[in-house]
PDB file of C-alpha atoms in Angstrom:
ATOM      1  CA  UNK A 191     -16.632 -43.772 -33.105  1.00 54.00           C
ATOM      2  CA  UNK A 192     -15.654 -39.351 -32.450  1.00 53.00           C
ATOM      3  CA  UNK A 193     -14.861 -37.076 -34.513  1.00 59.00           C
ATOM      4  CA  UNK A 194     -11.060 -35.959 -36.003  1.00 58.00           C
ATOM      5  CA  UNK A 195      -9.974 -34.014 -32.773  1.00 56.00           C
ATOM      6  CA  UNK A 196      -7.890 -30.955 -33.045  1.00 55.00           C
ATOM      7  CA  UNK A 197      -4.100 -30.797 -31.794  1.00 53.00           C
ATOM      8  CA  UNK A 198      -3.797 -29.419 -27.854  1.00 52.00           C
ATOM      9  CA  UNK A 199      -0.257 -28.755 -28.546  1.00 48.00           C
ATOM     10  CA  UNK A 200       0.399 -27.928 -32.632  1.00 49.00           C
ATOM     11  CA  UNK A 201       4.176 -26.380 -31.736  1.00 49.00           C
ATOM     12  CA  UNK A 202       5.451 -29.314 -30.735  1.00 56.00           C
ATOM     13  CA  UNK A 203       4.255 -32.204 -32.338  1.00 61.00           C
ATOM     14  CA  UNK A 204       4.991 -35.759 -30.820  1.00 75.00           C
ATOM     15  CA  UNK A 205       6.080 -39.172 -31.836  1.00 81.00           C
ATOM     16  CA  UNK A 206       2.543 -39.935 -31.365  1.00 80.00           C
ATOM     17  CA  UNK A 207       0.834 -37.264 -33.210  1.00 84.00           C
ATOM     18  CA  UNK A 208       3.029 -37.778 -35.847  1.00 89.00           C
ATOM     19  CA  UNK A 209       2.131 -41.452 -36.203  1.00 90.00           C
ATOM     20  CA  UNK A 210      -1.271 -40.730 -35.958  1.00 91.00           C
ATOM     21  CA  UNK A 211      -1.440 -37.994 -38.947  1.00 93.00           C
ATOM     22  CA  UNK A 212       0.249 -40.590 -40.978  1.00 94.00           C
ATOM     23  CA  UNK A 213      -2.833 -42.991 -39.878  1.00 93.00           C
ATOM     24  CA  UNK A 214      -5.142 -40.314 -40.312  1.00 95.00           C
ATOM     25  CA  UNK A 215      -4.002 -39.471 -43.862  1.00 96.00           C
ATOM     26  CA  UNK A 216      -3.030 -43.188 -44.895  1.00 96.00           C
ATOM     27  CA  UNK A 217      -7.125 -43.698 -43.991  1.00 95.00           C
ATOM     28  CA  UNK A 218      -8.535 -41.240 -45.379  1.00 96.00           C
ATOM     29  CA  UNK A 219      -6.416 -41.381 -48.707  1.00 97.00           C
ATOM     30  CA  UNK A 220      -7.731 -45.701 -48.659  1.00 96.00           C
ATOM     31  CA  UNK A 221     -11.148 -44.073 -47.923  1.00 95.00           C
ATOM     32  CA  UNK A 222     -11.198 -41.329 -51.238  1.00 96.00           C
ATOM     33  CA  UNK A 223      -9.841 -44.270 -53.189  1.00 97.00           C
ATOM     34  CA  UNK A 224     -12.871 -45.827 -52.711  1.00 95.00           C
ATOM     35  CA  UNK A 225     -14.763 -43.090 -53.494  1.00 94.00           C
ATOM     36  CA  UNK A 226     -13.473 -42.012 -56.169  1.00 95.00           C
ATOM     37  CA  UNK A 227     -13.500 -45.634 -57.705  1.00 95.00           C
ATOM     38  CA  UNK A 228     -17.310 -45.548 -57.582  1.00 93.00           C
ATOM     39  CA  UNK A 229     -17.432 -42.184 -59.841  1.00 92.00           C
ATOM     40  CA  UNK A 230     -17.975 -39.678 -56.778  1.00 91.00           C
ATOM     41  CA  UNK A 231     -16.583 -36.740 -55.565  1.00 92.00           C
ATOM     42  CA  UNK A 232     -17.141 -35.539 -52.044  1.00 92.00           C
ATOM     43  CA  UNK A 233     -16.843 -31.981 -52.227  1.00 89.00           C
ATOM     44  CA  UNK A 234     -17.342 -31.414 -48.522  1.00 92.00           C
ATOM     45  CA  UNK A 235     -14.215 -33.039 -46.920  1.00 94.00           C
ATOM     46  CA  UNK A 236     -13.830 -31.621 -43.872  1.00 94.00           C
ATOM     47  CA  UNK A 237     -12.814 -32.354 -39.733  1.00 93.00           C
ATOM     48  CA  UNK A 238     -16.330 -32.794 -39.139  1.00 92.00           C
ATOM     49  CA  UNK A 239     -17.361 -35.159 -41.727  1.00 93.00           C
ATOM     50  CA  UNK A 240     -14.411 -37.630 -40.313  1.00 94.00           C
ATOM     51  CA  UNK A 241     -15.284 -40.049 -37.707  1.00 90.00           C
ATOM     52  CA  UNK A 242     -12.636 -41.991 -36.058  1.00 85.00           C
ATOM     53  CA  UNK A 243     -13.209 -45.741 -35.403  1.00 81.00           C
ATOM     54  CA  UNK A 244     -10.637 -48.814 -34.343  1.00 76.00           C
ATOM     55  CA  UNK A 245     -10.365 -49.907 -37.975  1.00 80.00           C
ATOM     56  CA  UNK A 246      -9.746 -46.393 -39.132  1.00 84.00           C
ATOM     57  CA  UNK A 247     -11.317 -43.240 -39.837  1.00 90.00           C
ATOM     58  CA  UNK A 248     -14.419 -43.161 -41.790  1.00 91.00           C
ATOM     59  CA  UNK A 249     -16.007 -40.171 -44.445  1.00 93.00           C
ATOM     60  CA  UNK A 250     -19.728 -39.570 -43.732  1.00 91.00           C
ATOM     61  CA  UNK A 251     -21.996 -37.112 -45.105  1.00 85.00           C
ATOM     62  CA  UNK A 252     -22.428 -37.371 -48.500  1.00 78.00           C
ATOM     63  CA  UNK A 253     -25.293 -34.820 -48.991  1.00 62.00           C
ATOM     64  CA  UNK A 254     -23.378 -32.175 -51.596  1.00 62.00           C
ATOM     65  CA  UNK A 255     -21.315 -35.811 -53.570  1.00 59.00           C
ATOM     66  CA  UNK A 256     -21.530 -35.760 -57.525  1.00 61.00           C
ATOM     67  CA  UNK A 257     -20.582 -37.687 -59.947  1.00 57.00           C
ATOM     68  CA  UNK A 258     -16.943 -37.513 -61.544  1.00 57.00           C
ATOM     69  CA  UNK A 259     -18.271 -36.996 -64.920  1.00 52.00           C
ATOM     70  CA  UNK A 260     -21.538 -35.183 -63.954  1.00 50.00           C
ATOM     71  CA  UNK A 261     -22.032 -31.151 -65.252  1.00 44.00           C
ATOM     72  CA  UNK A 262     -22.058 -28.713 -62.865  1.00 45.00           C
ATOM     73  CA  UNK A 263     -24.803 -28.953 -60.354  1.00 44.00           C
ATOM     74  CA  UNK A 264     -24.786 -25.626 -58.403  1.00 46.00           C
ATOM     75  CA  UNK A 265     -26.522 -22.565 -59.810  1.00 44.00           C
ATOM     76  CA  UNK A 266     -24.399 -19.731 -60.910  1.00 46.00           C
ATOM     77  CA  UNK A 267     -22.842 -17.766 -57.607  1.00 51.00           C
ATOM     78  CA  UNK A 268     -23.503 -20.655 -55.209  1.00 57.00           C
ATOM     79  CA  UNK A 269     -21.172 -22.383 -53.256  1.00 61.00           C
ATOM     80  CA  UNK A 270     -21.190 -26.234 -52.648  1.00 67.00           C
ATOM     81  CA  UNK A 271     -19.240 -26.899 -49.642  1.00 76.00           C
ATOM     82  CA  UNK A 272     -17.100 -25.242 -46.192  1.00 87.00           C
ATOM     83  CA  UNK A 273     -14.727 -22.306 -47.270  1.00 90.00           C
ATOM     84  CA  UNK A 274     -12.326 -23.113 -44.858  1.00 91.00           C
ATOM     85  CA  UNK A 275     -11.982 -26.827 -46.467  1.00 94.00           C
ATOM     86  CA  UNK A 276     -13.046 -25.813 -50.069  1.00 93.00           C
ATOM     87  CA  UNK A 277     -10.394 -26.127 -52.914  1.00 95.00           C
ATOM     88  CA  UNK A 278      -9.979 -23.144 -55.077  1.00 95.00           C
ATOM     89  CA  UNK A 279     -11.699 -24.497 -57.944  1.00 93.00           C
ATOM     90  CA  UNK A 280     -14.976 -25.526 -56.068  1.00 91.00           C
ATOM     91  CA  UNK A 281     -14.915 -21.969 -55.020  1.00 91.00           C
ATOM     92  CA  UNK A 282     -14.125 -20.446 -58.523  1.00 89.00           C
ATOM     93  CA  UNK A 283     -17.106 -22.367 -60.287  1.00 75.00           C
ATOM     94  CA  UNK A 284     -15.665 -21.788 -63.253  1.00 48.00           C
ATOM     95  CA  UNK A 285     -14.259 -25.232 -63.088  1.00 57.00           C
ATOM     96  CA  UNK A 286     -16.371 -28.117 -61.911  1.00 70.00           C
ATOM     97  CA  UNK A 287     -14.416 -29.802 -58.652  1.00 83.00           C
ATOM     98  CA  UNK A 288     -12.862 -33.011 -59.739  1.00 91.00           C
ATOM     99  CA  UNK A 289     -11.062 -35.869 -57.614  1.00 94.00           C
ATOM    100  CA  UNK A 290      -8.203 -33.061 -56.955  1.00 96.00           C
ATOM    101  CA  UNK A 291     -10.256 -31.025 -55.088  1.00 95.00           C
ATOM    102  CA  UNK A 292     -11.176 -34.135 -52.352  1.00 96.00           C
ATOM    103  CA  UNK A 293      -7.157 -34.178 -52.038  1.00 98.00           C
ATOM    104  CA  UNK A 294      -7.159 -30.475 -50.950  1.00 97.00           C
ATOM    105  CA  UNK A 295      -9.435 -30.734 -48.825  1.00 97.00           C
ATOM    106  CA  UNK A 296      -8.120 -33.879 -47.278  1.00 98.00           C
ATOM    107  CA  UNK A 297      -4.904 -31.960 -46.326  1.00 98.00           C
ATOM    108  CA  UNK A 298      -6.959 -29.164 -45.186  1.00 97.00           C
ATOM    109  CA  UNK A 299      -8.271 -31.827 -42.441  1.00 96.00           C
ATOM    110  CA  UNK A 300      -5.038 -32.784 -41.676  1.00 96.00           C
ATOM    111  CA  UNK A 301      -3.395 -29.538 -41.033  1.00 96.00           C
ATOM    112  CA  UNK A 302      -6.263 -29.138 -38.681  1.00 95.00           C
ATOM    113  CA  UNK A 303      -6.052 -32.002 -36.906  1.00 93.00           C
ATOM    114  CA  UNK A 304      -1.885 -31.619 -36.188  1.00 93.00           C
ATOM    115  CA  UNK A 305      -2.612 -27.705 -35.784  1.00 92.00           C
ATOM    116  CA  UNK A 306      -5.774 -26.977 -34.368  1.00 91.00           C
ATOM    117  CA  UNK A 307      -6.655 -24.788 -37.021  1.00 93.00           C
ATOM    118  CA  UNK A 308      -7.217 -25.296 -41.104  1.00 94.00           C
ATOM    119  CA  UNK A 309      -4.511 -24.231 -43.206  1.00 96.00           C
ATOM    120  CA  UNK A 310      -6.224 -20.581 -44.244  1.00 94.00           C
ATOM    121  CA  UNK A 311      -6.902 -20.005 -40.285  1.00 85.00           C
ATOM    122  CA  UNK A 312     -10.634 -18.740 -39.510  1.00 79.00           C
ATOM    123  CA  UNK A 313     -12.643 -15.842 -39.916  1.00 83.00           C
ATOM    124  CA  UNK A 314     -15.997 -14.908 -41.837  1.00 88.00           C
ATOM    125  CA  UNK A 315     -16.479 -16.998 -45.200  1.00 89.00           C
ATOM    126  CA  UNK A 316     -15.301 -14.051 -47.676  1.00 92.00           C
ATOM    127  CA  UNK A 317     -11.926 -13.712 -45.879  1.00 92.00           C
ATOM    128  CA  UNK A 318     -11.305 -17.272 -46.048  1.00 92.00           C
ATOM    129  CA  UNK A 319     -12.513 -17.271 -49.502  1.00 93.00           C
ATOM    130  CA  UNK A 320      -9.429 -14.845 -50.228  1.00 94.00           C
ATOM    131  CA  UNK A 321      -7.438 -16.550 -48.881  1.00 95.00           C
ATOM    132  CA  UNK A 322      -7.458 -20.073 -50.292  1.00 95.00           C
ATOM    133  CA  UNK A 323      -7.877 -18.425 -53.492  1.00 95.00           C
ATOM    134  CA  UNK A 324      -4.314 -15.917 -53.760  1.00 95.00           C
ATOM    135  CA  UNK A 325      -2.679 -16.943 -50.052  1.00 95.00           C
ATOM    136  CA  UNK A 326      -0.210 -19.483 -49.251  1.00 96.00           C
ATOM    137  CA  UNK A 327      -1.324 -22.218 -46.781  1.00 96.00           C
ATOM    138  CA  UNK A 328       0.052 -22.011 -42.782  1.00 95.00           C
ATOM    139  CA  UNK A 329       1.888 -25.270 -42.208  1.00 95.00           C
ATOM    140  CA  UNK A 330       3.278 -24.048 -38.432  1.00 91.00           C
ATOM    141  CA  UNK A 331       3.041 -26.718 -36.383  1.00 90.00           C
ATOM    142  CA  UNK A 332       3.071 -29.758 -39.747  1.00 94.00           C
ATOM    143  CA  UNK A 333       5.360 -32.612 -38.744  1.00 91.00           C
ATOM    144  CA  UNK A 334       8.526 -31.557 -40.670  1.00 89.00           C
ATOM    145  CA  UNK A 335       8.541 -35.125 -42.808  1.00 88.00           C
ATOM    146  CA  UNK A 336       4.840 -34.316 -43.637  1.00 94.00           C
ATOM    147  CA  UNK A 337       4.794 -30.570 -44.591  1.00 95.00           C
ATOM    148  CA  UNK A 338       5.621 -30.960 -48.243  1.00 96.00           C
ATOM    149  CA  UNK A 339       3.552 -33.605 -49.001  1.00 97.00           C
ATOM    150  CA  UNK A 340       0.351 -30.929 -47.267  1.00 97.00           C
ATOM    151  CA  UNK A 341       2.077 -28.346 -49.158  1.00 97.00           C
ATOM    152  CA  UNK A 342       1.785 -29.987 -52.172  1.00 98.00           C
ATOM    153  CA  UNK A 343      -1.836 -31.394 -51.858  1.00 98.00           C
ATOM    154  CA  UNK A 344      -2.485 -27.640 -51.340  1.00 98.00           C
ATOM    155  CA  UNK A 345      -1.369 -26.214 -54.465  1.00 97.00           C
ATOM    156  CA  UNK A 346      -3.827 -23.989 -56.209  1.00 97.00           C
ATOM    157  CA  UNK A 347      -3.881 -25.358 -59.529  1.00 95.00           C
ATOM    158  CA  UNK A 348      -5.471 -29.061 -59.265  1.00 95.00           C
ATOM    159  CA  UNK A 349      -3.059 -30.484 -61.960  1.00 95.00           C
ATOM    160  CA  UNK A 350       0.043 -30.302 -59.553  1.00 97.00           C
ATOM    161  CA  UNK A 351      -1.586 -31.980 -56.680  1.00 98.00           C
ATOM    162  CA  UNK A 352      -0.518 -35.426 -55.555  1.00 97.00           C
ATOM    163  CA  UNK A 353      -2.586 -38.044 -56.965  1.00 97.00           C
ATOM    164  CA  UNK A 354      -3.937 -40.316 -54.508  1.00 97.00           C
ATOM    165  CA  UNK A 355      -2.114 -43.631 -54.739  1.00 97.00           C
ATOM    166  CA  UNK A 356       1.072 -41.757 -54.599  1.00 96.00           C
ATOM    167  CA  UNK A 357      -0.235 -39.784 -51.352  1.00 96.00           C
ATOM    168  CA  UNK A 358      -1.218 -42.714 -49.880  1.00 96.00           C
ATOM    169  CA  UNK A 359       2.171 -44.140 -50.473  1.00 96.00           C
ATOM    170  CA  UNK A 360       3.537 -40.739 -48.838  1.00 95.00           C
ATOM    171  CA  UNK A 361       2.167 -41.923 -45.877  1.00 95.00           C
ATOM    172  CA  UNK A 362       2.985 -45.243 -45.085  1.00 92.00           C
ATOM    173  CA  UNK A 363       4.187 -47.353 -43.040  1.00 91.00           C
ATOM    174  CA  UNK A 364       0.819 -46.233 -40.744  1.00 88.00           C
ATOM    175  CA  UNK A 365      -0.291 -48.057 -37.927  1.00 86.00           C
ATOM    176  CA  UNK A 366      -4.281 -47.329 -37.344  1.00 83.00           C
ATOM    177  CA  UNK A 367      -3.609 -48.397 -33.974  1.00 83.00           C
ATOM    178  CA  UNK A 368      -2.079 -44.909 -33.777  1.00 85.00           C
ATOM    179  CA  UNK A 369      -4.896 -43.037 -34.354  1.00 82.00           C
ATOM    180  CA  UNK A 370      -6.702 -43.663 -30.608  1.00 78.00           C
ATOM    181  CA  UNK A 371      -4.815 -42.207 -27.563  1.00 73.00           C
ATOM    182  CA  UNK A 372      -6.215 -43.688 -24.615  1.00 76.00           C
ATOM    183  CA  UNK A 373      -8.194 -40.570 -24.000  1.00 73.00           C
ATOM    184  CA  UNK A 374      -9.997 -41.077 -27.326  1.00 73.00           C
ATOM    185  CA  UNK A 375     -10.482 -44.963 -26.839  1.00 75.00           C
ATOM    186  CA  UNK A 376     -12.253 -44.171 -23.664  1.00 80.00           C
ATOM    187  CA  UNK A 377     -14.342 -41.816 -25.577  1.00 77.00           C
ATOM    188  CA  UNK A 378     -15.008 -44.369 -28.029  1.00 71.00           C
ATOM    189  CA  UNK A 379     -15.996 -47.113 -25.511  1.00 79.00           C
ATOM    190  CA  UNK A 380     -18.144 -44.769 -23.616  1.00 84.00           C
ATOM    191  CA  UNK A 381     -19.776 -43.529 -27.074  1.00 79.00           C
ATOM    192  CA  UNK A 382     -20.320 -46.790 -27.928  1.00 80.00           C
ATOM    193  CA  UNK A 383     -22.005 -47.903 -24.610  1.00 88.00           C
ATOM    194  CA  UNK A 384     -24.256 -45.286 -24.779  1.00 89.00           C
ATOM    195  CA  UNK A 385     -25.452 -46.240 -28.496  1.00 86.00           C
ATOM    196  CA  UNK A 386     -25.897 -49.721 -27.273  1.00 89.00           C
ATOM    197  CA  UNK A 387     -27.868 -48.410 -24.072  1.00 91.00           C
ATOM    198  CA  UNK A 388     -30.023 -46.186 -26.387  1.00 90.00           C
ATOM    199  CA  UNK A 389     -30.629 -48.970 -29.338  1.00 90.00           C
ATOM    200  CA  UNK A 390     -31.623 -51.239 -26.074  1.00 88.00           C
ATOM    201  CA  UNK A 391     -34.180 -48.759 -24.568  1.00 88.00           C
ATOM    202  CA  UNK A 392     -35.707 -48.112 -28.243  1.00 87.00           C
ATOM    203  CA  UNK A 393     -35.941 -51.903 -28.270  1.00 87.00           C
ATOM    204  CA  UNK A 394     -37.964 -52.303 -24.940  1.00 88.00           C
ATOM    205  CA  UNK A 395     -39.799 -49.545 -25.697  1.00 87.00           C
ATOM    206  CA  UNK A 396     -40.592 -51.043 -29.348  1.00 86.00           C
ATOM    207  CA  UNK A 397     -41.761 -54.527 -27.787  1.00 86.00           C
ATOM    208  CA  UNK A 398     -43.989 -52.550 -24.859  1.00 83.00           C
ATOM    209  CA  UNK A 399     -46.019 -50.902 -27.660  1.00 83.00           C
ATOM    210  CA  UNK A 400     -46.176 -54.294 -29.038  1.00 79.00           C
ATOM    211  CA  UNK A 401     -47.704 -55.849 -26.381  1.00 72.00           C
ATOM    212  CA  UNK A 402     -49.686 -52.775 -25.427  1.00 67.00           C
ATOM    213  CA  UNK A 403     -51.498 -53.042 -28.665  1.00 64.00           C
ATOM    214  CA  UNK A 404     -52.014 -56.921 -28.541  1.00 61.00           C
ATOM    215  CA  UNK A 405     -53.609 -56.451 -25.631  1.00 60.00           C
ATOM    216  CA  UNK A 406     -55.818 -53.622 -26.786  1.00 59.00           C
ATOM    217  CA  UNK A 407     -56.754 -56.076 -29.985  1.00 61.00           C
ATOM    218  CA  UNK A 408     -57.235 -59.405 -27.204  1.00 58.00           C
ATOM    219  CA  UNK A 409     -59.788 -57.161 -25.048  1.00 58.00           C
ATOM    220  CA  UNK A 410     -61.256 -55.809 -28.513  1.00 61.00           C
ATOM    221  CA  UNK A 411     -61.842 -59.171 -29.154  1.00 58.00           C
ATOM    222  CA  UNK A 412     -63.145 -60.005 -26.250  1.00 56.00           C
ATOM    223  CA  UNK A 413     -65.507 -57.469 -25.986  1.00 57.00           C
ATOM    224  CA  UNK A 414     -66.892 -57.902 -29.212  1.00 54.00           C
ATOM    225  CA  UNK A 415     -67.282 -61.998 -28.367  1.00 52.00           C
ATOM    226  CA  UNK A 416     -69.637 -60.451 -25.426  1.00 52.00           C
ATOM    227  CA  UNK A 417     -71.284 -57.678 -26.478  1.00 51.00           C
ATOM    228  CA  UNK A 418     -75.178 -57.498 -26.430  1.00 50.00           C
ATOM    229  CA  UNK A 419     -76.714 -59.381 -28.808  1.00 56.00           C
ATOM    230  CA  UNK A 420     -81.102 -59.059 -30.033  1.00 54.00           C
ATOM    231  CA  UNK A 421     -82.843 -62.204 -28.613  1.00 55.00           C
ATOM    232  CA  UNK A 422     -83.805 -64.860 -31.075  1.00 57.00           C
ATOM    233  CA  UNK A 423     -87.847 -64.860 -32.055  1.00 54.00           C
ATOM    234  CA  UNK A 424     -90.100 -67.122 -30.892  1.00 53.00           C
ATOM    235  CA  UNK A 425     -93.804 -67.481 -31.128  1.00 52.00           C
ATOM    236  CA  UNK A 426     -95.630 -66.299 -34.501  1.00 49.00           C
ATOM    237  CA  UNK A 427     -92.699 -63.643 -34.738  1.00 41.00           C
ATOM    238  CA  UNK A 428     -90.287 -66.354 -35.083  1.00 47.00           C
ATOM    239  CA  UNK A 429     -88.897 -67.419 -38.582  1.00 49.00           C
ATOM    240  CA  UNK A 430     -91.493 -70.353 -40.221  1.00 52.00           C
ATOM    241  CA  UNK A 431     -92.921 -70.437 -37.216  1.00 51.00           C
ATOM    242  CA  UNK A 432     -97.410 -71.572 -38.119  1.00 51.00           C
ATOM    243  CA  UNK A 433     -99.804 -68.771 -37.334  1.00 52.00           C
ATOM    244  CA  UNK A 434    -101.638 -69.268 -34.148  1.00 53.00           C
ATOM    245  CA  UNK A 435    -105.195 -69.454 -34.483  1.00 51.00           C
ATOM    246  CA  UNK A 436    -107.590 -66.526 -34.578  1.00 51.00           C
ATOM    247  CA  UNK A 437    -104.383 -64.288 -36.055  1.00 50.00           C
TER     248      UNK A 437
END
């Protein structure tokens, strides 16, 4: 697996990149449908929390996930998430972040994948938060057919964003195989080989430790069996021996 790469040429999306963006969007929409069906909201969907695999994208890091019907979990004045990909309602905290907040973040991750930058660019957190709250997203470089879809997902008001089933339909047809370019496939294969080698080395270390522990225990047992013991008493000191005459 590998993390979501940013587009090296955002100004001229190729047919391959358009297919890859559709596949990424469809895969993430399906994943979020499962998350929301479980009664959860991710709240920190961003490129760094998305892994690409042969069978589609995987969402990771549910450390700030919350139940859809739970009350606000953070203290007043605290924010949970990454400002460049947070929704306005998640920043404002006056309204709890629901499933529509994940739709906003999904669109931000797709803009990053397509253009190499988030929809509200980069910068210090205060500037990012202002742009998310009050400015329009920058979608230059996003393929034309998907620009309107992502613009709708980045609406300031949650109820103006498309729901996930409609969003998934907008990304179809999508081919998961389009996600991985030859270069990314080589990177995935290299990382899988590295992970397999690491797992094998750890297994061998555990076996060596177990063997060493077994030998130590066996040595202790052998040493205990050959340890010095006091001689058996004899003569008058032997248990049950009759006293010698004159004693």
